[in-house]
Short mmCIF file of C-alpha atoms in Angstrom, two decimals:
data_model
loop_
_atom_site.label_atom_id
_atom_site.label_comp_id
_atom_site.label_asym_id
_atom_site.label_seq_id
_atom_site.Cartn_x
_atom_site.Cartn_y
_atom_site.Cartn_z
CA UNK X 669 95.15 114.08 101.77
CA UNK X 670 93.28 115.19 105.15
CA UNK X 671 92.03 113.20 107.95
CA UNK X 672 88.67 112.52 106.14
CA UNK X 673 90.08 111.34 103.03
CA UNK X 674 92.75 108.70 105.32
CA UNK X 675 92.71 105.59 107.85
CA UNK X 676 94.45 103.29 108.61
CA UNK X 677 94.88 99.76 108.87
CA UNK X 678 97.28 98.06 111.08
CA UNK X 679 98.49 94.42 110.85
CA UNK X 680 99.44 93.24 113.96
CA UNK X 681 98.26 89.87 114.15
CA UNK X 682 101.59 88.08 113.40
CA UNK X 683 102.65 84.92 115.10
CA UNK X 684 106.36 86.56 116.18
CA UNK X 685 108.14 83.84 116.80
CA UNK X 686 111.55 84.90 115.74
CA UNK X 687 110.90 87.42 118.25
CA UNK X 688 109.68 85.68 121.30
CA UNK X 689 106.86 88.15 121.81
CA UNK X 690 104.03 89.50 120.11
CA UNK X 691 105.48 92.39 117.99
CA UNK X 692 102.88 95.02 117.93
CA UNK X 693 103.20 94.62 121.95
CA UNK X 694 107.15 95.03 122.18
CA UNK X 695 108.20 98.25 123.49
CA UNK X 696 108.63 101.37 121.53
CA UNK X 697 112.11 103.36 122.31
CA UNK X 698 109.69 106.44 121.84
CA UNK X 699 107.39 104.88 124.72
CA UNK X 700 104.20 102.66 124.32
CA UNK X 701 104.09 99.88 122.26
CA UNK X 702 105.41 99.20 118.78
CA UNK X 703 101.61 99.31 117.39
CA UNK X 704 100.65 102.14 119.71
CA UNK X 705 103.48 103.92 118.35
CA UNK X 706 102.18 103.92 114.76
CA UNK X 707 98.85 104.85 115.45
CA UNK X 708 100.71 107.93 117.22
CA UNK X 709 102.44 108.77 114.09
CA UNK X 710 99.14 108.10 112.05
CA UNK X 711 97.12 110.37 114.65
CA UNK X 712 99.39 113.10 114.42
CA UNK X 713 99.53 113.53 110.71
CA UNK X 714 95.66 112.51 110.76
CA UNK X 715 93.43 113.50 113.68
CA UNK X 716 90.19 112.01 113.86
CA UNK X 717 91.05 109.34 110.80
CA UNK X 718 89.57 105.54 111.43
CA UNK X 719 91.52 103.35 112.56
CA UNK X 720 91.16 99.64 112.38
CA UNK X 721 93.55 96.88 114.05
CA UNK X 722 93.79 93.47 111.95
CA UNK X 723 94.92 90.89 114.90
CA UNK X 724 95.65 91.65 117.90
CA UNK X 725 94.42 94.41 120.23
CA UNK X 726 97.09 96.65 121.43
CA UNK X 727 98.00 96.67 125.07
CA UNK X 728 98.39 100.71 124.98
CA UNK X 729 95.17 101.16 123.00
CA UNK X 730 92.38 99.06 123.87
CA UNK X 731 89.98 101.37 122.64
CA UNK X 732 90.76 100.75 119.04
CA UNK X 733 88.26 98.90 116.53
CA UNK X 734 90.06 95.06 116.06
CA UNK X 735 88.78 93.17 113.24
CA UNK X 736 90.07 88.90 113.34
CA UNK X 737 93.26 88.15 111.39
CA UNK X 738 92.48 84.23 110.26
CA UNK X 739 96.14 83.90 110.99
CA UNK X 740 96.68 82.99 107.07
CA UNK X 741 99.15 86.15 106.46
CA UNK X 742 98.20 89.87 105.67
CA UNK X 743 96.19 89.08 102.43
CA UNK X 744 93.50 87.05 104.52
CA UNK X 745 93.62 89.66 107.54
CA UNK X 746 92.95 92.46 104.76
CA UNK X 747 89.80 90.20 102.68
CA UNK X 748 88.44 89.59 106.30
CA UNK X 749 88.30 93.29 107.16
CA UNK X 750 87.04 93.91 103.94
CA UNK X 751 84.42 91.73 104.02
CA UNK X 752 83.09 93.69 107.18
CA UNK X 753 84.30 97.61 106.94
CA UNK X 754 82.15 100.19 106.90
CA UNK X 755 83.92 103.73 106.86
CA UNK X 756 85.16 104.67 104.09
CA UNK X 757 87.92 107.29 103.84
CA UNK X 758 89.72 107.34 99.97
CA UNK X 759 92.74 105.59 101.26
CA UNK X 760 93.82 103.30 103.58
CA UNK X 761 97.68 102.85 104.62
CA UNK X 762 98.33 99.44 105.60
CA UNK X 763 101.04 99.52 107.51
CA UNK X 764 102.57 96.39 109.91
CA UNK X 765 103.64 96.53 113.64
CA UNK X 766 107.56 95.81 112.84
CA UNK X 767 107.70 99.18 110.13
CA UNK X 768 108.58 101.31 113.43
CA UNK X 769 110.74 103.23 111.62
CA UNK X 770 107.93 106.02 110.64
CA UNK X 771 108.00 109.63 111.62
CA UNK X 772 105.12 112.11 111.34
CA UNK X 773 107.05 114.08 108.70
CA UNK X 774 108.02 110.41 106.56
CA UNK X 775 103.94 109.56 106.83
CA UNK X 776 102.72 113.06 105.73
CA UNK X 777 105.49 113.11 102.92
CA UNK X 778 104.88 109.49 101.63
CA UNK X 779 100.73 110.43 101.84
CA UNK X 780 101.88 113.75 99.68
CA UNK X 781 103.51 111.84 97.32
CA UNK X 782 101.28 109.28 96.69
CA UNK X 783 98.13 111.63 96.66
CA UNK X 784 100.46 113.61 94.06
CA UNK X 785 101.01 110.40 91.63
CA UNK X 786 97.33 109.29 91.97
CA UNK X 787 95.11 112.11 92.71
CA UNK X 788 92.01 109.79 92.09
CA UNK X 789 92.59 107.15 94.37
CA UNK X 790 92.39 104.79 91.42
CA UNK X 791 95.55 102.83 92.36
CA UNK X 792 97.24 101.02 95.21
CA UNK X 793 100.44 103.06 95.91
CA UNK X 794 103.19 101.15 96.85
CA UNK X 795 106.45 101.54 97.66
CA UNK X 796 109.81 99.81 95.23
CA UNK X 797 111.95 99.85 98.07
CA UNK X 798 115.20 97.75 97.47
CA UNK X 799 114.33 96.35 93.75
CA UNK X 800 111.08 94.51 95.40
CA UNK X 801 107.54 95.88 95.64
CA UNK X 802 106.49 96.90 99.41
CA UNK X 803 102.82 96.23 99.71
CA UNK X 804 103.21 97.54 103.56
CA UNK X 805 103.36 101.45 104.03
CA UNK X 806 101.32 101.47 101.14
CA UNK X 807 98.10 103.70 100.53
CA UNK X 808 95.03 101.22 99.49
CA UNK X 809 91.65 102.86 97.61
CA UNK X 810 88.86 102.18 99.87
CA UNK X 811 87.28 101.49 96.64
CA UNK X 812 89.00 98.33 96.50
CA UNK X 813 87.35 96.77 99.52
CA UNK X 814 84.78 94.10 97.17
CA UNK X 815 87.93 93.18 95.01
CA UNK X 816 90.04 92.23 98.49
CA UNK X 817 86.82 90.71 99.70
CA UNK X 818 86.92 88.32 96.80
CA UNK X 819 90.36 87.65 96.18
CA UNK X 820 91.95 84.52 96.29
CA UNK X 821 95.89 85.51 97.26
CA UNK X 822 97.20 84.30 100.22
CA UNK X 823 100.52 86.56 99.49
CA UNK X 824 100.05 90.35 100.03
CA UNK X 825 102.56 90.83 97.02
CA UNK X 826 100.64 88.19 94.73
CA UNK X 827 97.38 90.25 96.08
CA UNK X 828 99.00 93.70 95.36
CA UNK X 829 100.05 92.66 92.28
CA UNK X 830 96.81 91.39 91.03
CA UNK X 831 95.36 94.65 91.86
CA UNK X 832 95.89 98.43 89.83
CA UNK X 833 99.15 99.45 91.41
CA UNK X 834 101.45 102.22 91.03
CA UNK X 835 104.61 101.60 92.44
CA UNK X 836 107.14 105.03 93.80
CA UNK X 837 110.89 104.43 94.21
CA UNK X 838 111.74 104.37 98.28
CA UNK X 839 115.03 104.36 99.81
CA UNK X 840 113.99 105.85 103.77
CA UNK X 841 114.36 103.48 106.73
CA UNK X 842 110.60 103.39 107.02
CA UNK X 843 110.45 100.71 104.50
CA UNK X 844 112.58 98.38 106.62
CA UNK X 845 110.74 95.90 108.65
CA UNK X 846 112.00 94.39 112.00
CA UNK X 847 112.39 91.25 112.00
CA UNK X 848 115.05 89.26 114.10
CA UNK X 849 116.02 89.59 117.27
CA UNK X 850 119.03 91.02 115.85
CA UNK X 851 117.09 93.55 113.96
CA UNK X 852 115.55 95.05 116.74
CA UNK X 853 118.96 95.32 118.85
CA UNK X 854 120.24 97.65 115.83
CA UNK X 855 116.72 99.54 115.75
CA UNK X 856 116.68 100.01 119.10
CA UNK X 857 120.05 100.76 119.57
CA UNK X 858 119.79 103.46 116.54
CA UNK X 859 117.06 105.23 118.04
#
């Protein structure tokens, strides 16, 4: 997959309550702001890719395209994008502000992989991380954008599941969202 044939699309319009703070604007042990940081690692595995922000602009990159999140979950951020996008790269990887875990070399392996098990873009790769389907971190078909646009699913697994989907078996960190307060003492104190 190149930089042509990628975006990305980043949820960050969460309420964050758990966490007192908006989470895509929490600091990054790696600098900048947990959002900023994932465009970093998107950049550097794709240069030049779209990017689009679903929520809330991100303190560290103002500069970046941010489409409304409804503030009805992921699945109505994603058919309200959809309803309005017009790049269109093969893929999208809709990723979240609290999967901080990522690495350029986990995002350019998991974008092998799932180029590997779908070559034609024809499903929405996800990961089976735990037991449990993962819609976030997983690579989207642009082609999908008048299905999403229609949908009725208010739950990104109930919309994921709805849709063609090939799911990979995950076991890396990346899959592990950050939720608590407690959570991102560990995180932080891990990295």
């Amino acid at each position: 997959m190149t930089s042509g044939e990628a975006g990305l699309l980043l949820l960050s319009g969460g309420r964050s309550r758990r966490m007192g703070a908006a989470k895509h604007a929490l600091t990054h042990p790696d600098g900048g702001s947990w959002g900023g940081y994932l465009v970093r690692v998107f950049e550097s595995v794709f240069p030049g890719a779209p990017i689009r922000v679903l929520g809330a602009l991100l303190p560290d990159r103002p500069d970046l395209p941010v489409f409304d999140d409804p503030r009805q979950g992921p699945a109505a951020a994603l058919r309200t994008w959809a309803l309005t996008e017009a790049a269109s790269p093969r893929r999208w990887w809709v990723v979240a502000c609290d999967q901080v875990r990522w690495t350029p070399a986990r995002l350019e392996a998991w974008a092998q992989r799932a180029e590997s098990a779908d070559p034609e873009a024809a499903r929405w790769v996800l990961a089976q991380h735990g037991g449990h389907l993962q819609p976030l971190g997983g690579w989207l078909p642009d082609r999908f954008r008048p299905r999403l646009a229609a949908a009725p699913h208010r739950s990104l697994v109930a919309l994921a599941e709805a849709l063609p989907h090939l799911l990979l078996p995950c076991d890396g960190p990346e899959w592990i969202d950050v939720d608590t307060p407690e959570e991102r003492r560990e995180f932080e104190a891990g990295s």
